[in-house]
Coordinates of C-alpha atoms in Angstrom, one line a residue:
M1 CA 13.8 -17.5 -15.1
Q2 CA 11.6 -13.9 -13.5
R3 CA 9.8 -14.0 -17.4
V4 CA 8.2 -17.0 -17.0
L5 CA 7.2 -17.6 -13.9
P6 CA 3.8 -16.1 -14.5
L7 CA 3.1 -19.0 -16.5
L8 CA 4.1 -21.9 -14.6
I9 CA 2.7 -20.8 -11.1
D10 CA -0.8 -20.6 -9.8
Y11 CA -2.4 -18.2 -8.6
S12 CA -2.3 -18.4 -5.0
Q13 CA 1.0 -18.3 -5.2
N14 CA 2.1 -14.9 -4.8
A15 CA 5.5 -14.3 -4.2
F16 CA 8.4 -13.5 -6.4
V17 CA 5.9 -14.1 -9.7
P18 CA 5.5 -10.8 -11.4
G19 CA 2.9 -9.0 -11.6
R20 CA 1.5 -10.6 -8.5
S21 CA 1.3 -8.8 -5.1
I22 CA 1.5 -9.6 -1.3
I23 CA -1.7 -7.5 -0.5
D24 CA -4.0 -10.1 -2.3
N25 CA -3.2 -13.0 -0.1
V26 CA -3.9 -10.9 3.0
L27 CA -7.2 -9.6 1.2
L28 CA -8.2 -13.0 0.5
A29 CA -7.4 -14.1 3.6
Q30 CA -9.5 -11.5 5.7
E31 CA -11.7 -11.8 3.2
L32 CA -12.2 -15.4 4.3
M33 CA -12.0 -15.6 7.5
A34 CA -13.9 -12.7 8.4
G35 CA -17.5 -14.1 10.3
Y36 CA -14.6 -16.5 12.2
N37 CA -16.8 -15.4 15.2
Q38 CA -20.2 -16.6 14.1
R39 CA -22.2 -19.6 15.3
R40 CA -25.0 -18.9 12.6
L41 CA -21.9 -19.6 9.6
P42 CA -20.8 -22.8 8.0
Q43 CA -18.4 -24.6 10.3
R44 CA -14.6 -23.5 8.4
C45 CA -11.2 -23.9 9.5
T46 CA -7.9 -22.6 8.7
L47 CA -4.5 -24.2 8.7
K48 CA -1.2 -21.7 9.6
V49 CA 1.7 -23.6 8.6
D50 CA 5.1 -23.2 9.6
I51 CA 7.5 -25.4 7.3
Q52 CA 11.0 -26.3 9.3
K53 CA 13.7 -24.3 7.9
A54 CA 12.6 -24.7 4.3
Y55 CA 15.4 -22.8 2.3
D56 CA 17.5 -25.0 4.2
S57 CA 15.4 -28.2 3.8
V58 CA 15.4 -28.5 -0.6
E59 CA 16.7 -31.7 -2.0
W60 CA 18.8 -31.1 -4.3
D61 CA 18.0 -33.9 -6.7
F62 CA 13.9 -33.1 -5.5
L63 CA 15.0 -29.3 -7.2
L64 CA 16.3 -31.4 -10.3
E65 CA 13.4 -32.7 -11.0
V66 CA 11.2 -30.6 -10.9
L67 CA 13.1 -28.4 -13.5
R68 CA 12.9 -31.5 -15.6
L69 CA 9.3 -31.3 -15.2
F70 CA 9.2 -27.6 -16.0
N71 CA 10.5 -28.4 -18.9
F72 CA 13.5 -26.2 -18.4
P73 CA 17.1 -26.7 -21.1
H74 CA 19.4 -29.2 -19.8
Q75 CA 22.0 -27.2 -19.6
F76 CA 20.1 -24.3 -18.1
I77 CA 19.7 -27.4 -15.0
T78 CA 22.9 -28.4 -15.5
L79 CA 24.2 -24.9 -14.3
I80 CA 21.6 -24.6 -11.5
N81 CA 23.2 -27.7 -10.1
Q82 CA 26.4 -26.1 -10.9
C83 CA 25.2 -23.2 -8.4
V84 CA 23.4 -24.9 -5.3
S85 CA 25.5 -27.3 -5.2
T86 CA 29.1 -26.2 -5.1
A87 CA 28.6 -24.0 -2.0
S88 CA 30.8 -24.4 0.4
F89 CA 30.2 -23.5 4.2
S90 CA 32.0 -22.6 7.8
V91 CA 31.6 -22.0 11.4
S92 CA 31.4 -19.3 13.1
L93 CA 33.1 -19.7 17.2
N94 CA 34.4 -17.8 19.3
G95 CA 34.6 -14.7 17.4
S96 CA 37.2 -17.1 15.0
I97 CA 35.9 -18.7 10.8
H98 CA 36.7 -21.9 11.0
G99 CA 36.6 -25.0 8.2
F100 CA 34.7 -25.5 5.3
F101 CA 31.6 -27.8 5.1
K102 CA 29.6 -29.1 1.5
G103 CA 26.4 -28.5 2.0
G104 CA 24.4 -31.9 1.4
R105 CA 20.2 -30.1 0.4
G106 CA 18.8 -26.7 0.7
L107 CA 19.0 -23.3 -1.1
R108 CA 21.2 -20.8 -0.5
Q109 CA 19.2 -18.0 1.6
G110 CA 20.7 -14.3 -0.1
D111 CA 21.4 -16.3 -3.8
P112 CA 18.5 -14.3 -5.6
M113 CA 17.9 -17.3 -7.4
S114 CA 17.0 -19.1 -4.7
P115 CA 13.5 -17.1 -4.1
Y116 CA 12.4 -18.5 -8.1
L117 CA 13.2 -21.9 -7.3
F118 CA 12.2 -22.5 -4.0
V119 CA 8.6 -21.2 -5.3
L120 CA 8.3 -23.5 -8.1
V121 CA 9.6 -26.6 -5.8
M122 CA 6.1 -24.8 -3.6
E123 CA 3.9 -25.3 -7.1
I124 CA 4.7 -29.3 -7.2
W125 CA 3.0 -29.3 -3.2
N126 CA 0.0 -27.3 -4.8
S127 CA -0.2 -29.6 -7.7
L128 CA 0.2 -32.5 -6.0
L129 CA -2.8 -31.3 -3.4
R130 CA -5.1 -30.2 -6.0
F131 CA -5.0 -33.8 -7.7
R132 CA -5.4 -35.5 -4.0
I133 CA -8.6 -33.7 -3.8
R134 CA -9.5 -34.4 -7.0
N135 CA -9.7 -37.9 -5.8
A136 CA -11.0 -37.6 -2.4
P137 CA -14.6 -37.7 -2.8
E138 CA -14.4 -36.5 0.4
F139 CA -13.1 -33.5 1.2
Q140 CA -15.2 -30.3 1.4
Y141 CA -14.0 -27.0 0.7
H142 CA -14.4 -23.7 2.5
W143 CA -17.3 -21.8 2.4
K144 CA -17.8 -19.8 -0.5
C145 CA -14.2 -21.1 -2.0
K146 CA -15.7 -24.2 -3.6
E147 CA -15.6 -22.3 -7.3
L148 CA -12.1 -21.2 -7.4
G149 CA -10.9 -24.7 -6.1
L150 CA -8.8 -22.8 -3.7
T151 CA -7.8 -24.7 -0.7
N152 CA -4.7 -22.8 0.1
L153 CA -2.7 -19.4 0.1
C154 CA 0.9 -19.0 -0.1
F155 CA 3.4 -16.4 -0.1
A156 CA 7.0 -19.1 0.0
D157 CA 7.0 -20.5 2.5
D158 CA 3.9 -18.8 4.5
V159 CA 1.5 -21.2 4.3
L160 CA -2.0 -20.7 4.5
L161 CA -5.0 -23.8 4.0
F162 CA -8.5 -23.4 3.7
C163 CA -11.2 -26.6 4.1
K164 CA -14.6 -26.7 5.5
A165 CA -13.6 -27.7 9.5
H166 CA -14.7 -32.0 8.7
L167 CA -12.0 -34.3 10.2
P168 CA -11.6 -36.1 6.5
S169 CA -11.4 -32.8 4.3
I170 CA -7.9 -31.9 7.5
K171 CA -6.9 -35.3 6.7
V172 CA -6.7 -34.4 3.0
L173 CA -4.1 -31.1 3.9
T174 CA -1.9 -33.0 6.3
N175 CA -1.4 -37.0 4.3
T176 CA -0.9 -34.3 1.6
L177 CA 2.2 -32.0 3.8
T178 CA 3.4 -35.9 5.0
E179 CA 3.5 -37.1 1.0
F180 CA 5.8 -33.8 -0.7
A181 CA 7.3 -33.8 2.5
T182 CA 9.1 -37.6 1.8
L183 CA 10.0 -36.3 -1.7
S184 CA 11.3 -32.9 -0.8
G185 CA 12.9 -32.7 2.1
L186 CA 10.6 -29.9 3.5
K187 CA 8.3 -30.9 6.4
V188 CA 6.6 -29.1 8.4
N189 CA 6.5 -27.4 12.3
P190 CA 3.7 -28.2 14.6
A191 CA 5.5 -26.5 17.4
K192 CA 5.1 -23.3 15.8
S193 CA 1.5 -24.4 13.9
Q194 CA -1.7 -23.5 14.3
I195 CA -5.0 -24.0 13.1
I196 CA -7.8 -21.7 13.9
L197 CA -11.5 -22.7 14.0
S198 CA -14.5 -21.0 13.4
S199 CA -16.7 -20.4 16.3
S200 CA -19.4 -23.0 14.5
V201 CA -17.1 -25.7 15.3
Q202 CA -19.1 -27.3 19.0
Q203 CA -19.1 -31.3 18.0
E204 CA -15.6 -32.2 16.7
R205 CA -13.7 -29.0 17.7
Q206 CA -10.9 -31.4 20.5
Q207 CA -11.3 -33.9 18.2
I208 CA -9.7 -31.8 15.3
L209 CA -7.3 -30.7 17.4
E210 CA -6.4 -34.1 18.7
Y211 CA -5.4 -35.6 15.8
L212 CA -3.6 -32.5 13.9
G213 CA -1.2 -32.3 17.3
F214 CA -1.1 -27.7 16.3
H215 CA -1.9 -25.3 18.4
E216 CA -5.3 -23.9 18.6
G217 CA -5.2 -20.3 17.8
S218 CA -7.0 -17.2 17.7
L219 CA -8.3 -14.1 15.4
P220 CA -6.1 -12.0 15.0
I221 CA -3.8 -13.4 13.7
R222 CA -0.6 -12.5 11.9
Y223 CA -0.1 -13.2 7.9
L224 CA 3.0 -12.1 6.5
G225 CA 3.3 -9.7 8.6
I226 CA -0.5 -8.0 9.2
P227 CA -3.5 -8.7 11.2
L228 CA -5.5 -11.0 10.4
T229 CA -9.1 -10.1 12.5
S230 CA -12.2 -11.3 12.3
S231 CA -13.6 -7.4 13.6
R232 CA -12.8 -4.4 13.1
L233 CA -8.8 -3.5 12.9
T234 CA -8.5 -1.8 16.7
I235 CA -5.4 0.1 17.9
A236 CA -4.5 -3.0 19.8
D237 CA -4.2 -5.5 16.3
C238 CA -2.1 -2.0 14.8
R239 CA 0.3 -1.5 18.3
P240 CA 3.2 -3.4 16.1
L241 CA 3.1 -0.6 13.2
I242 CA 3.7 1.8 16.5
D243 CA 6.6 -0.1 17.4
K244 CA 8.1 0.0 14.0
V245 CA 8.6 3.9 14.1
D246 CA 9.0 4.4 17.5
A247 CA 11.9 1.7 17.0
R248 CA 14.2 3.6 14.2
L249 CA 12.7 7.4 16.5
A250 CA 15.0 5.8 19.2
G251 CA 17.8 5.2 16.9
W252 CA 18.3 8.7 15.5
N253 CA 18.4 9.7 19.2
N254 CA 22.1 10.5 19.1
Q255 CA 21.8 12.2 16.1
N256 CA 22.6 16.1 15.2
L257 CA 20.0 16.4 12.4
S258 CA 18.9 19.6 10.3
Y259 CA 16.0 20.6 9.7
A260 CA 16.5 19.2 6.5
G261 CA 18.1 16.1 7.6
R262 CA 15.1 15.5 9.7
L263 CA 12.4 15.5 6.7
Q264 CA 14.2 13.6 4.4
L265 CA 14.1 10.4 7.2
I266 CA 10.4 11.5 7.2
K267 CA 9.8 11.5 4.1
S268 CA 11.5 8.1 3.2
V269 CA 12.1 5.9 5.7
L270 CA 8.9 7.5 8.1
S271 CA 5.9 7.7 5.8
T272 CA 6.2 4.4 4.1
L273 CA 6.8 2.4 7.0
N274 CA 3.5 2.6 7.5
T275 CA 3.0 1.6 3.2
Y276 CA 2.5 -2.0 3.4
W277 CA -0.1 -1.6 6.2
A278 CA -2.0 0.6 4.1
S279 CA -2.3 -1.0 1.2
A280 CA -4.3 -4.0 2.3
F281 CA -6.4 -1.5 4.7
I282 CA -7.9 1.3 5.8
L283 CA -5.9 2.1 9.3
P284 CA -7.9 3.9 12.7
K285 CA -7.6 7.3 11.9
G286 CA -6.7 6.8 15.7
I287 CA -3.4 5.0 14.2
L288 CA -2.8 7.7 11.1
K289 CA -3.1 10.7 13.1
S290 CA -0.3 9.0 15.9
L291 CA 1.8 8.5 13.9
E292 CA 1.7 12.2 12.5
K293 CA 1.3 13.5 15.5
K294 CA 5.4 11.0 15.7
M295 CA 6.4 12.3 12.3
R296 CA 5.5 15.8 13.4
R297 CA 7.7 15.9 16.9
F298 CA 10.7 14.6 15.2
L299 CA 10.6 17.4 12.0
W300 CA 10.5 20.0 15.0
H301 CA 12.3 18.7 18.0
G302 CA 13.7 15.5 16.8
S303 CA 13.0 11.7 18.2
S304 CA 13.0 13.0 22.0
G305 CA 12.1 17.0 22.1
S306 CA 9.2 18.6 22.4
G307 CA 7.2 21.9 22.0
I308 CA 5.1 24.0 20.4
A309 CA 5.6 22.9 16.0
K310 CA 6.3 26.3 13.8
V311 CA 3.9 25.7 10.7
A312 CA 0.8 24.0 10.9
W313 CA 1.2 20.3 9.4
V314 CA -1.8 21.0 7.2
Q315 CA 0.5 23.5 5.7
V316 CA 3.6 21.5 5.7
C317 CA 2.0 18.2 4.2
K318 CA 0.8 20.9 1.6
P319 CA 2.7 19.6 -1.5
K320 CA 6.4 22.1 -2.5
E321 CA 4.3 24.4 -5.0
E322 CA 1.7 24.9 -2.7
G323 CA 3.9 26.0 -0.8
G324 CA 4.4 23.1 2.3
L325 CA 7.4 20.9 1.7
G326 CA 5.5 17.3 -0.2
I327 CA 5.2 15.2 2.6
S328 CA 2.3 12.8 1.8
S329 CA -0.8 12.9 3.9
L330 CA -0.9 9.4 5.7
I331 CA -5.0 10.1 6.3
A332 CA -3.7 10.7 2.3
T333 CA -2.1 8.0 1.3
N334 CA -4.2 5.3 3.2
Q335 CA -7.6 6.0 1.0
A336 CA -4.8 6.4 -2.2
L337 CA -3.5 3.1 -1.8
M338 CA -6.6 1.7 -1.0
L339 CA -8.5 2.9 -4.3
K340 CA -5.4 0.6 -5.8
Q341 CA -7.9 -2.8 -5.2
L342 CA -11.1 -0.7 -6.3
W343 CA -9.4 0.5 -9.4
R344 CA -7.3 -3.8 -9.6
I345 CA -11.1 -4.8 -9.7
L346 CA -13.0 -2.4 -11.9
Q347 CA -9.7 -2.6 -14.5
H348 CA -10.4 -6.9 -13.6
D349 CA -7.6 -8.0 -13.2
G350 CA -6.3 -11.0 -14.3
N351 CA -3.3 -12.3 -12.3
S352 CA -4.5 -11.3 -9.1
I353 CA -6.9 -14.3 -6.4
W354 CA -8.3 -12.5 -4.5
V355 CA -10.1 -9.7 -7.8
D356 CA -11.1 -13.5 -9.0
W357 CA -12.6 -14.2 -5.9
V358 CA -14.2 -10.7 -5.4
Y359 CA -16.2 -10.8 -8.7
R360 CA -17.3 -14.9 -8.4
Y361 CA -18.7 -14.2 -4.8
R362 CA -19.5 -10.6 -4.4
L363 CA -19.8 -9.0 -7.7
R364 CA -22.0 -12.3 -9.3
H365 CA -24.9 -9.9 -10.2
S366 CA -23.8 -6.9 -9.4
T367 CA -20.5 -3.4 -10.4
I368 CA -18.0 -2.7 -7.7
W369 CA -20.7 0.6 -8.3
T370 CA -24.2 -1.2 -7.1
F371 CA -23.0 -3.7 -4.4
N372 CA -25.1 -3.1 -1.5
G373 CA -24.1 -6.9 0.3
T374 CA -24.4 -6.9 4.2
T375 CA -21.9 -9.6 4.0
G376 CA -17.6 -9.2 3.8
S377 CA -15.6 -8.8 6.2
W378 CA -14.7 -4.8 7.6
G379 CA -12.5 -4.0 5.3
W380 CA -14.4 -5.2 2.3
K381 CA -16.7 -2.5 3.8
K382 CA -14.5 0.3 4.2
L383 CA -12.6 -0.7 1.0
L384 CA -17.3 0.2 -0.2
K385 CA -16.8 3.5 1.3
L386 CA -14.5 5.0 -1.1
R387 CA -16.9 4.3 -4.4
P388 CA -18.0 7.6 -4.8
L389 CA -13.5 8.9 -4.4
L390 CA -13.4 6.5 -7.4
R391 CA -16.2 7.2 -9.4
S392 CA -14.0 11.4 -10.2
G393 CA -11.0 9.3 -10.7
V394 CA -12.0 7.5 -13.7
T395 CA -14.1 8.1 -16.3
Y396 CA -16.0 6.1 -19.0
K397 CA -15.3 6.0 -23.0
I398 CA -17.6 4.3 -24.3
G399 CA -16.6 1.6 -27.0
D400 CA -19.0 -1.2 -28.4
G401 CA -21.3 -1.6 -25.3
S402 CA -19.7 -5.4 -25.1
S403 CA -18.3 -4.9 -22.1
F404 CA -20.4 -2.5 -20.0
N405 CA -22.9 -3.6 -17.7
L406 CA -26.2 -1.1 -19.1
W407 CA -28.0 -0.7 -15.5
Q408 CA -25.0 -0.9 -13.3
D409 CA -21.5 0.9 -14.5
V410 CA -21.6 4.3 -14.5
W411 CA -20.6 5.2 -18.0
H412 CA -23.8 8.0 -18.1
E413 CA -23.1 10.8 -15.8
R414 CA -26.6 10.1 -14.0
G415 CA -24.0 7.0 -12.0
P416 CA -25.6 3.5 -12.8
L417 CA -29.4 4.2 -13.7
C418 CA -30.5 1.0 -11.8
L419 CA -29.7 3.5 -8.5
T420 CA -31.1 7.1 -9.7
Y421 CA -33.9 4.9 -12.4
P422 CA -34.8 2.3 -10.5
Q423 CA -38.0 1.5 -12.8
G424 CA -36.1 1.7 -15.6
P425 CA -35.0 -2.5 -16.3
R426 CA -38.6 -2.3 -15.2
I427 CA -40.4 -0.2 -17.9
T428 CA -38.1 -1.5 -20.6
G429 CA -38.6 -5.0 -20.9
L430 CA -34.6 -4.9 -20.2
P431 CA -33.3 -6.7 -17.0
L432 CA -30.1 -5.7 -15.1
T433 CA -27.8 -7.8 -16.6
T434 CA -28.6 -6.2 -20.0
L435 CA -25.1 -5.2 -21.6
L436 CA -24.6 -1.5 -23.2
S437 CA -24.4 -3.1 -26.4
S438 CA -28.1 -3.9 -27.0
V439 CA -28.9 -0.9 -27.7
L440 CA -26.2 0.8 -29.9
Q441 CA -26.6 -0.4 -32.8
R442 CA -23.9 1.0 -35.7
N443 CA -22.5 3.8 -33.8
Q444 CA -26.5 4.9 -33.2
W445 CA -28.3 4.5 -29.9
C446 CA -31.3 2.8 -30.3
W447 CA -33.1 3.2 -26.6
P448 CA -36.6 1.3 -25.8
A449 CA -39.9 4.3 -26.3
S450 CA -40.6 4.1 -22.9
I451 CA -37.1 5.3 -21.8
D452 CA -36.7 8.6 -19.4
A453 CA -36.2 11.6 -22.0
E454 CA -33.4 13.6 -19.8
I455 CA -31.2 10.1 -19.9
V456 CA -31.5 9.5 -23.8
A457 CA -30.8 13.9 -23.9
Q458 CA -27.7 13.0 -21.9
L459 CA -26.1 10.3 -23.7
P460 CA -22.0 10.7 -24.5
P461 CA -20.7 10.0 -27.2
T462 CA -19.8 6.4 -28.4
D463 CA -16.8 4.4 -30.5
P464 CA -17.6 2.0 -32.4
T465 CA -14.7 0.8 -33.6
A466 CA -12.9 0.4 -30.7
A467 CA -13.9 -1.3 -27.5
D468 CA -14.9 0.7 -24.5
T469 CA -12.7 2.0 -21.3
I470 CA -11.8 2.5 -18.3
Y471 CA -9.9 5.2 -17.7
W472 CA -8.0 7.0 -14.9
N473 CA -8.4 10.6 -14.7
S474 CA -4.6 11.3 -15.8
S475 CA -2.0 11.9 -18.0
S476 CA -1.5 8.4 -18.5
G477 CA -5.0 7.6 -18.4
T478 CA -4.1 5.1 -15.7
Y479 CA -3.7 4.6 -11.5
S480 CA -0.4 6.5 -9.8
L481 CA -0.1 6.7 -6.3
K482 CA 0.6 10.7 -7.1
S483 CA -2.6 11.3 -9.2
A484 CA -4.6 9.7 -6.9
V485 CA -3.6 11.4 -3.5
S486 CA -4.3 14.6 -5.6
L487 CA -7.6 13.5 -6.6
I488 CA -8.1 13.4 -2.4
Q489 CA -6.3 16.4 -1.4
P490 CA -7.9 19.8 -2.1
S491 CA -5.2 21.1 -4.4
T492 CA -4.8 25.2 -3.4
P493 CA -3.4 27.6 -6.0
R494 CA 0.5 27.4 -6.8
V495 CA 2.4 29.7 -4.8
L496 CA 4.3 32.2 -6.0
W497 CA 7.8 32.1 -4.5
Y498 CA 8.0 27.3 -5.2
G499 CA 11.2 28.8 -7.5
L500 CA 12.8 30.3 -4.7
L501 CA 13.5 26.2 -2.8
Q502 CA 13.9 24.4 -6.0
G503 CA 17.0 23.9 -7.9
K504 CA 19.9 21.5 -9.1
F505 CA 23.2 23.4 -6.9
K506 CA 20.5 25.3 -3.6
V507 CA 21.3 23.9 -0.1
P508 CA 18.5 21.5 1.6
R509 CA 18.3 22.8 4.6
H510 CA 19.2 26.4 3.6
G511 CA 16.1 26.0 1.6
F512 CA 14.5 24.8 4.7
V513 CA 15.5 28.2 6.7
L514 CA 14.2 30.3 3.6
W515 CA 11.1 27.8 3.7
L516 CA 10.9 29.4 7.4
A517 CA 11.6 32.6 6.6
I518 CA 8.8 32.9 4.2
M519 CA 5.8 31.7 6.4
E520 CA 7.4 34.2 8.8
K521 CA 8.6 31.1 11.2
L522 CA 12.3 31.8 12.3
S523 CA 12.3 32.1 15.6
T524 CA 11.7 35.8 16.7
M525 CA 11.1 36.7 20.0
D526 CA 7.3 37.2 19.2
K527 CA 6.7 33.8 18.4
P528 CA 5.1 31.5 21.5
W529 CA 7.8 28.4 20.8
V530 CA 10.3 31.3 22.6
P531 CA 11.8 31.4 25.5
R532 CA 12.6 34.7 26.7
A533 CA 12.1 37.0 29.7
E534 CA 11.2 40.1 27.5
N535 CA 10.1 40.7 23.3
G536 CA 12.2 43.5 23.1
C537 CA 15.3 42.7 20.1
V538 CA 18.8 42.7 21.8
L539 CA 20.7 44.3 18.8
C540 CA 18.9 47.4 19.8
D541 CA 18.7 47.3 24.0
G542 CA 15.4 45.8 23.9
H543 CA 13.6 49.6 22.6
F544 CA 11.5 47.7 19.7
N545 CA 9.3 44.1 19.6
E546 CA 11.5 41.3 17.6
T547 CA 9.1 40.4 15.0
H548 CA 10.1 39.4 11.5
E549 CA 9.8 43.0 9.9
H550 CA 11.9 44.0 12.8
L551 CA 14.7 41.6 12.0
F552 CA 15.7 41.7 8.6
F553 CA 14.3 45.4 7.8
N554 CA 14.4 47.6 11.2
C555 CA 16.8 46.5 12.9
W556 CA 19.6 49.0 13.0
Y557 CA 22.2 46.4 13.1
S558 CA 20.5 44.4 10.6
K559 CA 20.8 47.2 8.4
R560 CA 24.1 47.3 8.8
C561 CA 24.7 43.6 8.2
L562 CA 22.9 43.9 5.3
S563 CA 24.4 46.8 3.8
I564 CA 28.0 45.7 4.1
L565 CA 27.1 42.2 2.0
K566 CA 25.2 44.5 -0.2
S567 CA 28.6 45.6 -1.0
K568 CA 30.8 43.2 -1.0
I569 CA 28.8 41.0 -3.5
R570 CA 26.6 43.5 -5.3
F571 CA 22.8 42.6 -4.2
H572 CA 20.7 45.2 -4.6
W573 CA 17.4 44.7 -1.9
P574 CA 15.0 47.3 -3.5
Y575 CA 12.1 47.3 -0.6
S576 CA 11.8 47.5 3.0
E577 CA 8.9 45.1 3.0
W578 CA 9.2 41.1 3.5
Q579 CA 6.1 40.5 1.3
R580 CA 6.5 43.2 -1.9
G581 CA 10.3 42.3 -1.8
L582 CA 9.2 38.1 -1.6
I583 CA 7.8 38.9 -4.9
W584 CA 10.8 40.9 -6.9
A585 CA 13.1 37.3 -5.7
S586 CA 10.2 35.5 -7.3
K587 CA 10.8 37.4 -10.8
N588 CA 13.8 37.8 -10.3
G589 CA 16.2 34.5 -11.0
E590 CA 20.1 36.2 -9.5
A591 CA 18.0 36.4 -6.2
T592 CA 17.2 33.5 -5.9
T593 CA 20.3 32.2 -4.7
L594 CA 22.2 35.4 -3.4
L595 CA 18.6 34.5 -0.7
M596 CA 19.2 31.0 -0.3
R597 CA 22.3 31.9 0.3
L598 CA 21.6 34.8 3.1
F599 CA 19.1 32.8 5.0
G600 CA 21.0 29.8 5.2
L601 CA 24.2 31.2 7.6
P602 CA 22.6 33.1 10.4
W603 CA 19.5 31.3 11.1
Q604 CA 21.2 27.4 11.5
P605 CA 18.5 25.1 13.5

């Protein structure tokens, strides 16, 4: 069923459909609700509809009729009927399970088939809504929705409806919801639904509210877990994200975790909690720095500790091969995730309603490179500021020239020619909408004689037998988060000792302590975070300062211990200086495992 959903489901629904993204709903809703606080813009409204007990209310007869309508095989429909109608339920009362009883409707939550069936049910409502609107001349679309025929965004049972703030239009939407409820059993819960009216709605406001019976909401509102605003995202709007991180940290308070354990939790849990938000917005830097501060404190001191970090966070965030711990910078990750949205626009992603809307209403007469309009949400404006990064991450390969704009695409090393050579369209007589193919004939450039000679001298090669292609500058030629982060974060040379920390049989906690030793950040007495009365080495009766070099090579007690260890494990360390010994160990395969064992034993956190 999953394979056929993209063919059956309108792209205003993005839940559980392969190739579609929940982020499209958030991005498009944000664009449509931009400027709701401005009275000079057209009157419009958004209905945030709550469907009462959505999965539990689907009528089985209606579901089976939906499957027949979509021409699913009879045998398949019979199997689905058996799956949904044979379930029995029991009730937990005072800690005991009592009885079994048959259900009469609904889809079982947790069943992997249920989401797909529910999406098909909602598609019938979508089709019904389109049909009623086509036959309702009084209906007026929401601003910037008519060309796409856009009236709703659905993600399973999370529904947004859009129209002009005009009572006859609202009646068309609500009447369709009522009709659909009669057929399917899916009813609107007015107590949990709300309507958001733009500030330009004055005279009809009270009349609309009285008719609907919905609560009047105000921006920001939460949609799919993310705040939608009419202005920029504030730190207060991001409070739920901070609270989520704090809740995770609080749950780890009583766990005695090693450095390596805390590092793994940061990578697998804390670093990913903001990924969803970071895929939809350029988050405020204050929020990202606050999250990184919490991660840094947790790494070095646990959930409730505080103090000085042993190694600078910039070093920690470097890739492992460059001497760091491989934690991605949240700011770089946020920008990399948003670069993906620009990449999707460049690729004209056909599965995305948001990309389609962008081309219809934002890039009608321009490209992503030359758009300079002042309209749009704050998120759109922030996204456009990433264009220089995108430019450094993509390459245009010219084929027959039929897909690239002559003046507004970045196929030329100068960038968009309409910006670097603004008089070009006037001088050549070729308008801004001209395609590159108009100056290509039989694999030869055919420019007007009036064109700037420098432009002609820098023309790239072409391949008329191939299609125009835009490549991401990576080995695969397509976007990946890792390659985008590498594009944003400046790389440093690979460290020689990288191999000492990596390997199939190496213990992570030993590797972390060895990394601290390599950084010369072990807790010797000369370090500022170590509580002490004096700097003297206690093993030498305080006669010498306890430093990194002293601890390993000059302390008489350490020398004796190392001598015994070397004799027992037949291990020869030929140097008495840390850096020279480190270089030797990096080149000596046998020394790698021995070093990790050696440094991992005495200085466990």
